[in-house]
Amino acid sequence: MSNIQAPTETEEAGSDGAGSEDVAGGGAETGGVEAGGVVTDHDRGIHGYHKQKGEHLKRLRRIEGQIRGLQRMVDEDVYCIDILTQVSASTKALQSFALQLLEEHLRHCVADAALKGGEEIDAKVEEATKAIGRLLRT
């Protein structure tokens, strides 16, 4: 196995100051329990993105600025094609963020479940597959 690493005890304890915010909303509606009744780490606040949280927030703020720019463009009656160009740029930025987040999820959450074995790996693979499907539909 090449790049699969289990989180260290420090990571599992959440001592990096990342907190347990549910930024992306994943798991909030199920409380970390998948449909099959398998408890996952949703509710522990340990997510694949926790080491890059600051960078991700900076990136999302930049995207937020792009969206506000779109609002200004519409308010200022900017030419349609120019607005569409900015919509495309904003969409690409969000897609790029989503792919980065997915990669971190696979490397951390899915890899951790694979090391633990049992039913959790099946739940994580199914969860990731559904997320990829949603990303492909956008």
mmCIF file with all atom_site columns, C-alpha atoms in Angstrom:
data_model
loop_
_atom_site.group_PDB
_atom_site.id
_atom_site.type_symbol
_atom_site.label_atom_id
_atom_site.label_alt_id
_atom_site.label_comp_id
_atom_site.label_asym_id
_atom_site.label_entity_id
_atom_site.label_seq_id
_atom_site.pdbx_PDB_ins_code
_atom_site.Cartn_x
_atom_site.Cartn_y
_atom_site.Cartn_z
_atom_site.occupancy
_atom_site.B_iso_or_equiv
_atom_site.pdbx_formal_charge
_atom_site.auth_seq_id
_atom_site.auth_comp_id
_atom_site.auth_asym_id
_atom_site.auth_atom_id
_atom_site.pdbx_PDB_model_num
ATOM 1   C CA . MET A 1 1   ? 0.000   0.000  0.000   1.00 0.00 ? 1   MET A CA 1
ATOM 2   C CA . SER A 1 2   ? 1.510   3.279  -1.010  1.00 0.00 ? 2   SER A CA 1
ATOM 3   C CA . ASN A 1 3   ? -0.078  6.483  0.286   1.00 0.00 ? 3   ASN A CA 1
ATOM 4   C CA . ILE A 1 4   ? -2.618  5.156  2.776   1.00 0.00 ? 4   ILE A CA 1
ATOM 5   C CA . GLN A 1 5   ? -1.953  6.468  6.255   1.00 0.00 ? 5   GLN A CA 1
ATOM 6   C CA . ALA A 1 6   ? -4.101  6.305  9.341   1.00 0.00 ? 6   ALA A CA 1
ATOM 7   C CA . PRO A 1 7   ? -4.502  9.556  11.261  1.00 0.00 ? 7   PRO A CA 1
ATOM 8   C CA . THR A 1 8   ? -2.109  9.992  14.141  1.00 0.00 ? 8   THR A CA 1
ATOM 9   C CA . GLU A 1 9   ? -3.337  10.144 17.730  1.00 0.00 ? 9   GLU A CA 1
ATOM 10  C CA . THR A 1 10  ? -2.982  13.926 17.587  1.00 0.00 ? 10  THR A CA 1
ATOM 11  C CA . GLU A 1 11  ? -5.201  14.076 14.504  1.00 0.00 ? 11  GLU A CA 1
ATOM 12  C CA . GLU A 1 12  ? -7.752  11.760 16.073  1.00 0.00 ? 12  GLU A CA 1
ATOM 13  C CA . ALA A 1 13  ? -7.879  13.912 19.186  1.00 0.00 ? 13  ALA A CA 1
ATOM 14  C CA . GLY A 1 14  ? -8.521  16.966 17.007  1.00 0.00 ? 14  GLY A CA 1
ATOM 15  C CA . SER A 1 15  ? -5.794  18.973 18.752  1.00 0.00 ? 15  SER A CA 1
ATOM 16  C CA . ASP A 1 16  ? -4.990  20.994 15.641  1.00 0.00 ? 16  ASP A CA 1
ATOM 17  C CA . GLY A 1 17  ? -7.579  23.609 16.595  1.00 0.00 ? 17  GLY A CA 1
ATOM 18  C CA . ALA A 1 18  ? -9.732  22.872 13.572  1.00 0.00 ? 18  ALA A CA 1
ATOM 19  C CA . GLY A 1 19  ? -12.790 22.373 15.756  1.00 0.00 ? 19  GLY A CA 1
ATOM 20  C CA . SER A 1 20  ? -15.750 20.296 14.802  1.00 0.00 ? 20  SER A CA 1
ATOM 21  C CA . GLU A 1 21  ? -17.542 22.683 12.486  1.00 0.00 ? 21  GLU A CA 1
ATOM 22  C CA . ASP A 1 22  ? -19.521 20.968 9.778   1.00 0.00 ? 22  ASP A CA 1
ATOM 23  C CA . VAL A 1 23  ? -18.472 23.363 6.999   1.00 0.00 ? 23  VAL A CA 1
ATOM 24  C CA . ALA A 1 24  ? -19.706 21.314 4.074   1.00 0.00 ? 24  ALA A CA 1
ATOM 25  C CA . GLY A 1 25  ? -22.809 20.007 5.824   1.00 0.00 ? 25  GLY A CA 1
ATOM 26  C CA . GLY A 1 26  ? -21.802 16.385 5.386   1.00 0.00 ? 26  GLY A CA 1
ATOM 27  C CA . GLY A 1 27  ? -23.227 14.121 8.027   1.00 0.00 ? 27  GLY A CA 1
ATOM 28  C CA . ALA A 1 28  ? -25.278 16.789 9.773   1.00 0.00 ? 28  ALA A CA 1
ATOM 29  C CA . GLU A 1 29  ? -28.558 15.264 8.759   1.00 0.00 ? 29  GLU A CA 1
ATOM 30  C CA . THR A 1 30  ? -27.565 11.749 9.791   1.00 0.00 ? 30  THR A CA 1
ATOM 31  C CA . GLY A 1 31  ? -25.417 12.575 12.799  1.00 0.00 ? 31  GLY A CA 1
ATOM 32  C CA . GLY A 1 32  ? -22.613 10.453 11.354  1.00 0.00 ? 32  GLY A CA 1
ATOM 33  C CA . VAL A 1 33  ? -24.714 7.312  11.010  1.00 0.00 ? 33  VAL A CA 1
ATOM 34  C CA . GLU A 1 34  ? -25.020 5.973  7.492   1.00 0.00 ? 34  GLU A CA 1
ATOM 35  C CA . ALA A 1 35  ? -28.183 4.389  6.127   1.00 0.00 ? 35  ALA A CA 1
ATOM 36  C CA . GLY A 1 36  ? -26.882 0.921  6.989   1.00 0.00 ? 36  GLY A CA 1
ATOM 37  C CA . GLY A 1 37  ? -26.466 1.889  10.648  1.00 0.00 ? 37  GLY A CA 1
ATOM 38  C CA . VAL A 1 38  ? -22.654 2.083  10.496  1.00 0.00 ? 38  VAL A CA 1
ATOM 39  C CA . VAL A 1 39  ? -21.226 4.855  12.657  1.00 0.00 ? 39  VAL A CA 1
ATOM 40  C CA . THR A 1 40  ? -18.682 6.949  10.769  1.00 0.00 ? 40  THR A CA 1
ATOM 41  C CA . ASP A 1 41  ? -16.375 9.741  11.903  1.00 0.00 ? 41  ASP A CA 1
ATOM 42  C CA . HIS A 1 42  ? -18.720 12.516 10.720  1.00 0.00 ? 42  HIS A CA 1
ATOM 43  C CA . ASP A 1 43  ? -19.557 13.449 14.271  1.00 0.00 ? 43  ASP A CA 1
ATOM 44  C CA . ARG A 1 44  ? -15.971 13.384 15.565  1.00 0.00 ? 44  ARG A CA 1
ATOM 45  C CA . GLY A 1 45  ? -14.998 16.554 13.715  1.00 0.00 ? 45  GLY A CA 1
ATOM 46  C CA . ILE A 1 46  ? -12.033 14.858 12.046  1.00 0.00 ? 46  ILE A CA 1
ATOM 47  C CA . HIS A 1 47  ? -12.255 15.408 8.331   1.00 0.00 ? 47  HIS A CA 1
ATOM 48  C CA . GLY A 1 48  ? -9.826  14.936 5.478   1.00 0.00 ? 48  GLY A CA 1
ATOM 49  C CA . TYR A 1 49  ? -9.602  18.674 4.932   1.00 0.00 ? 49  TYR A CA 1
ATOM 50  C CA . HIS A 1 50  ? -8.718  19.619 8.533   1.00 0.00 ? 50  HIS A CA 1
ATOM 51  C CA . LYS A 1 51  ? -5.006  20.140 7.836   1.00 0.00 ? 51  LYS A CA 1
ATOM 52  C CA . GLN A 1 52  ? -5.804  22.488 4.938   1.00 0.00 ? 52  GLN A CA 1
ATOM 53  C CA . LYS A 1 53  ? -8.784  24.218 6.552   1.00 0.00 ? 53  LYS A CA 1
ATOM 54  C CA . GLY A 1 54  ? -7.227  27.697 6.506   1.00 0.00 ? 54  GLY A CA 1
ATOM 55  C CA . GLU A 1 55  ? -6.272  27.412 2.838   1.00 0.00 ? 55  GLU A CA 1
ATOM 56  C CA . HIS A 1 56  ? -9.719  26.104 1.961   1.00 0.00 ? 56  HIS A CA 1
ATOM 57  C CA . LEU A 1 57  ? -11.435 28.966 3.753   1.00 0.00 ? 57  LEU A CA 1
ATOM 58  C CA . LYS A 1 58  ? -9.214  31.468 1.939   1.00 0.00 ? 58  LYS A CA 1
ATOM 59  C CA . ARG A 1 59  ? -10.077 29.817 -1.368  1.00 0.00 ? 59  ARG A CA 1
ATOM 60  C CA . LEU A 1 60  ? -13.811 29.854 -0.585  1.00 0.00 ? 60  LEU A CA 1
ATOM 61  C CA . ARG A 1 61  ? -13.635 33.543 0.352   1.00 0.00 ? 61  ARG A CA 1
ATOM 62  C CA . ARG A 1 62  ? -12.037 34.230 -3.015  1.00 0.00 ? 62  ARG A CA 1
ATOM 63  C CA . ILE A 1 63  ? -14.883 32.352 -4.736  1.00 0.00 ? 63  ILE A CA 1
ATOM 64  C CA . GLU A 1 64  ? -17.376 34.285 -2.616  1.00 0.00 ? 64  GLU A CA 1
ATOM 65  C CA . GLY A 1 65  ? -15.762 37.474 -3.927  1.00 0.00 ? 65  GLY A CA 1
ATOM 66  C CA . GLN A 1 66  ? -16.227 36.222 -7.482  1.00 0.00 ? 66  GLN A CA 1
ATOM 67  C CA . ILE A 1 67  ? -19.930 35.641 -6.808  1.00 0.00 ? 67  ILE A CA 1
ATOM 68  C CA . ARG A 1 68  ? -20.307 39.116 -5.319  1.00 0.00 ? 68  ARG A CA 1
ATOM 69  C CA . GLY A 1 69  ? -18.596 40.428 -8.433  1.00 0.00 ? 69  GLY A CA 1
ATOM 70  C CA . LEU A 1 70  ? -21.259 38.686 -10.509 1.00 0.00 ? 70  LEU A CA 1
ATOM 71  C CA . GLN A 1 71  ? -23.956 40.425 -8.487  1.00 0.00 ? 71  GLN A CA 1
ATOM 72  C CA . ARG A 1 72  ? -22.293 43.790 -9.125  1.00 0.00 ? 72  ARG A CA 1
ATOM 73  C CA . MET A 1 73  ? -22.014 43.022 -12.827 1.00 0.00 ? 73  MET A CA 1
ATOM 74  C CA . VAL A 1 74  ? -25.748 42.326 -13.050 1.00 0.00 ? 74  VAL A CA 1
ATOM 75  C CA . ASP A 1 75  ? -26.529 45.397 -10.947 1.00 0.00 ? 75  ASP A CA 1
ATOM 76  C CA . GLU A 1 76  ? -24.376 47.521 -13.273 1.00 0.00 ? 76  GLU A CA 1
ATOM 77  C CA . ASP A 1 77  ? -25.991 46.037 -16.421 1.00 0.00 ? 77  ASP A CA 1
ATOM 78  C CA . VAL A 1 78  ? -22.767 44.533 -17.762 1.00 0.00 ? 78  VAL A CA 1
ATOM 79  C CA . TYR A 1 79  ? -22.945 42.755 -21.135 1.00 0.00 ? 79  TYR A CA 1
ATOM 80  C CA . CYS A 1 80  ? -24.366 39.193 -20.898 1.00 0.00 ? 80  CYS A CA 1
ATOM 81  C CA . ILE A 1 81  ? -21.345 37.425 -22.369 1.00 0.00 ? 81  ILE A CA 1
ATOM 82  C CA . ASP A 1 82  ? -18.997 39.140 -19.931 1.00 0.00 ? 82  ASP A CA 1
ATOM 83  C CA . ILE A 1 83  ? -21.160 37.940 -17.035 1.00 0.00 ? 83  ILE A CA 1
ATOM 84  C CA . LEU A 1 84  ? -21.242 34.410 -18.471 1.00 0.00 ? 84  LEU A CA 1
ATOM 85  C CA . THR A 1 85  ? -17.450 34.446 -18.684 1.00 0.00 ? 85  THR A CA 1
ATOM 86  C CA . GLN A 1 86  ? -17.289 35.241 -14.977 1.00 0.00 ? 86  GLN A CA 1
ATOM 87  C CA . VAL A 1 87  ? -19.925 32.587 -14.205 1.00 0.00 ? 87  VAL A CA 1
ATOM 88  C CA . SER A 1 88  ? -17.710 30.066 -15.976 1.00 0.00 ? 88  SER A CA 1
ATOM 89  C CA . ALA A 1 89  ? -14.665 31.149 -13.971 1.00 0.00 ? 89  ALA A CA 1
ATOM 90  C CA . SER A 1 90  ? -16.600 30.890 -10.692 1.00 0.00 ? 90  SER A CA 1
ATOM 91  C CA . THR A 1 91  ? -17.947 27.472 -11.629 1.00 0.00 ? 91  THR A CA 1
ATOM 92  C CA . LYS A 1 92  ? -14.465 26.207 -12.475 1.00 0.00 ? 92  LYS A CA 1
ATOM 93  C CA . ALA A 1 93  ? -13.129 27.529 -9.164  1.00 0.00 ? 93  ALA A CA 1
ATOM 94  C CA . LEU A 1 94  ? -15.845 25.666 -7.240  1.00 0.00 ? 94  LEU A CA 1
ATOM 95  C CA . GLN A 1 95  ? -15.240 22.483 -9.237  1.00 0.00 ? 95  GLN A CA 1
ATOM 96  C CA . SER A 1 96  ? -11.529 22.698 -8.517  1.00 0.00 ? 96  SER A CA 1
ATOM 97  C CA . PHE A 1 97  ? -12.253 23.138 -4.805  1.00 0.00 ? 97  PHE A CA 1
ATOM 98  C CA . ALA A 1 98  ? -14.623 20.160 -4.872  1.00 0.00 ? 98  ALA A CA 1
ATOM 99  C CA . LEU A 1 99  ? -11.990 17.936 -6.489  1.00 0.00 ? 99  LEU A CA 1
ATOM 100 C CA . GLN A 1 100 ? -9.398  18.944 -3.889  1.00 0.00 ? 100 GLN A CA 1
ATOM 101 C CA . LEU A 1 101 ? -11.863 18.183 -1.099  1.00 0.00 ? 101 LEU A CA 1
ATOM 102 C CA . LEU A 1 102 ? -12.739 14.834 -2.673  1.00 0.00 ? 102 LEU A CA 1
ATOM 103 C CA . GLU A 1 103 ? -9.069  13.883 -2.933  1.00 0.00 ? 103 GLU A CA 1
ATOM 104 C CA . GLU A 1 104 ? -8.526  14.740 0.724   1.00 0.00 ? 104 GLU A CA 1
ATOM 105 C CA . HIS A 1 105 ? -11.612 12.727 1.667   1.00 0.00 ? 105 HIS A CA 1
ATOM 106 C CA . LEU A 1 106 ? -10.294 9.695  -0.203  1.00 0.00 ? 106 LEU A CA 1
ATOM 107 C CA . ARG A 1 107 ? -6.795  10.002 1.255   1.00 0.00 ? 107 ARG A CA 1
ATOM 108 C CA . HIS A 1 108 ? -7.971  10.509 4.838   1.00 0.00 ? 108 HIS A CA 1
ATOM 109 C CA . CYS A 1 109 ? -11.503 9.298  5.528   1.00 0.00 ? 109 CYS A CA 1
ATOM 110 C CA . VAL A 1 110 ? -11.719 6.432  3.043   1.00 0.00 ? 110 VAL A CA 1
ATOM 111 C CA . ALA A 1 111 ? -8.129  5.315  3.635   1.00 0.00 ? 111 ALA A CA 1
ATOM 112 C CA . ASP A 1 112 ? -8.705  5.340  7.404   1.00 0.00 ? 112 ASP A CA 1
ATOM 113 C CA . ALA A 1 113 ? -11.844 3.227  6.974   1.00 0.00 ? 113 ALA A CA 1
ATOM 114 C CA . ALA A 1 114 ? -9.907  0.818  4.730   1.00 0.00 ? 114 ALA A CA 1
ATOM 115 C CA . LEU A 1 115 ? -7.288  0.335  7.430   1.00 0.00 ? 115 LEU A CA 1
ATOM 116 C CA . LYS A 1 116 ? -9.964  -0.310 10.048  1.00 0.00 ? 116 LYS A CA 1
ATOM 117 C CA . GLY A 1 117 ? -11.874 -2.689 7.777   1.00 0.00 ? 117 GLY A CA 1
ATOM 118 C CA . GLY A 1 118 ? -15.349 -3.903 8.531   1.00 0.00 ? 118 GLY A CA 1
ATOM 119 C CA . GLU A 1 119 ? -18.575 -2.289 7.417   1.00 0.00 ? 119 GLU A CA 1
ATOM 120 C CA . GLU A 1 120 ? -17.248 1.264  7.599   1.00 0.00 ? 120 GLU A CA 1
ATOM 121 C CA . ILE A 1 121 ? -15.170 0.850  4.422   1.00 0.00 ? 121 ILE A CA 1
ATOM 122 C CA . ASP A 1 122 ? -18.251 -0.194 2.465   1.00 0.00 ? 122 ASP A CA 1
ATOM 123 C CA . ALA A 1 123 ? -20.128 2.828  3.799   1.00 0.00 ? 123 ALA A CA 1
ATOM 124 C CA . LYS A 1 124 ? -17.249 5.182  2.941   1.00 0.00 ? 124 LYS A CA 1
ATOM 125 C CA . VAL A 1 125 ? -16.872 3.812  -0.590  1.00 0.00 ? 125 VAL A CA 1
ATOM 126 C CA . GLU A 1 126 ? -20.610 4.113  -1.192  1.00 0.00 ? 126 GLU A CA 1
ATOM 127 C CA . GLU A 1 127 ? -20.595 7.634  0.233   1.00 0.00 ? 127 GLU A CA 1
ATOM 128 C CA . ALA A 1 128 ? -17.647 8.665  -1.985  1.00 0.00 ? 128 ALA A CA 1
ATOM 129 C CA . THR A 1 129 ? -19.248 7.071  -5.049  1.00 0.00 ? 129 THR A CA 1
ATOM 130 C CA . LYS A 1 130 ? -22.434 9.066  -4.493  1.00 0.00 ? 130 LYS A CA 1
ATOM 131 C CA . ALA A 1 131 ? -20.441 12.268 -3.989  1.00 0.00 ? 131 ALA A CA 1
ATOM 132 C CA . ILE A 1 132 ? -18.553 11.669 -7.244  1.00 0.00 ? 132 ILE A CA 1
ATOM 133 C CA . GLY A 1 133 ? -21.884 11.078 -8.992  1.00 0.00 ? 133 GLY A CA 1
ATOM 134 C CA . ARG A 1 134 ? -23.192 14.409 -7.695  1.00 0.00 ? 134 ARG A CA 1
ATOM 135 C CA . LEU A 1 135 ? -20.041 16.179 -8.863  1.00 0.00 ? 135 LEU A CA 1
ATOM 136 C CA . LEU A 1 136 ? -20.337 14.661 -12.328 1.00 0.00 ? 136 LEU A CA 1
ATOM 137 C CA . ARG A 1 137 ? -23.925 15.886 -12.659 1.00 0.00 ? 137 ARG A CA 1
ATOM 138 C CA . THR A 1 138 ? -22.900 19.495 -12.073 1.00 0.00 ? 138 THR A CA 1
#
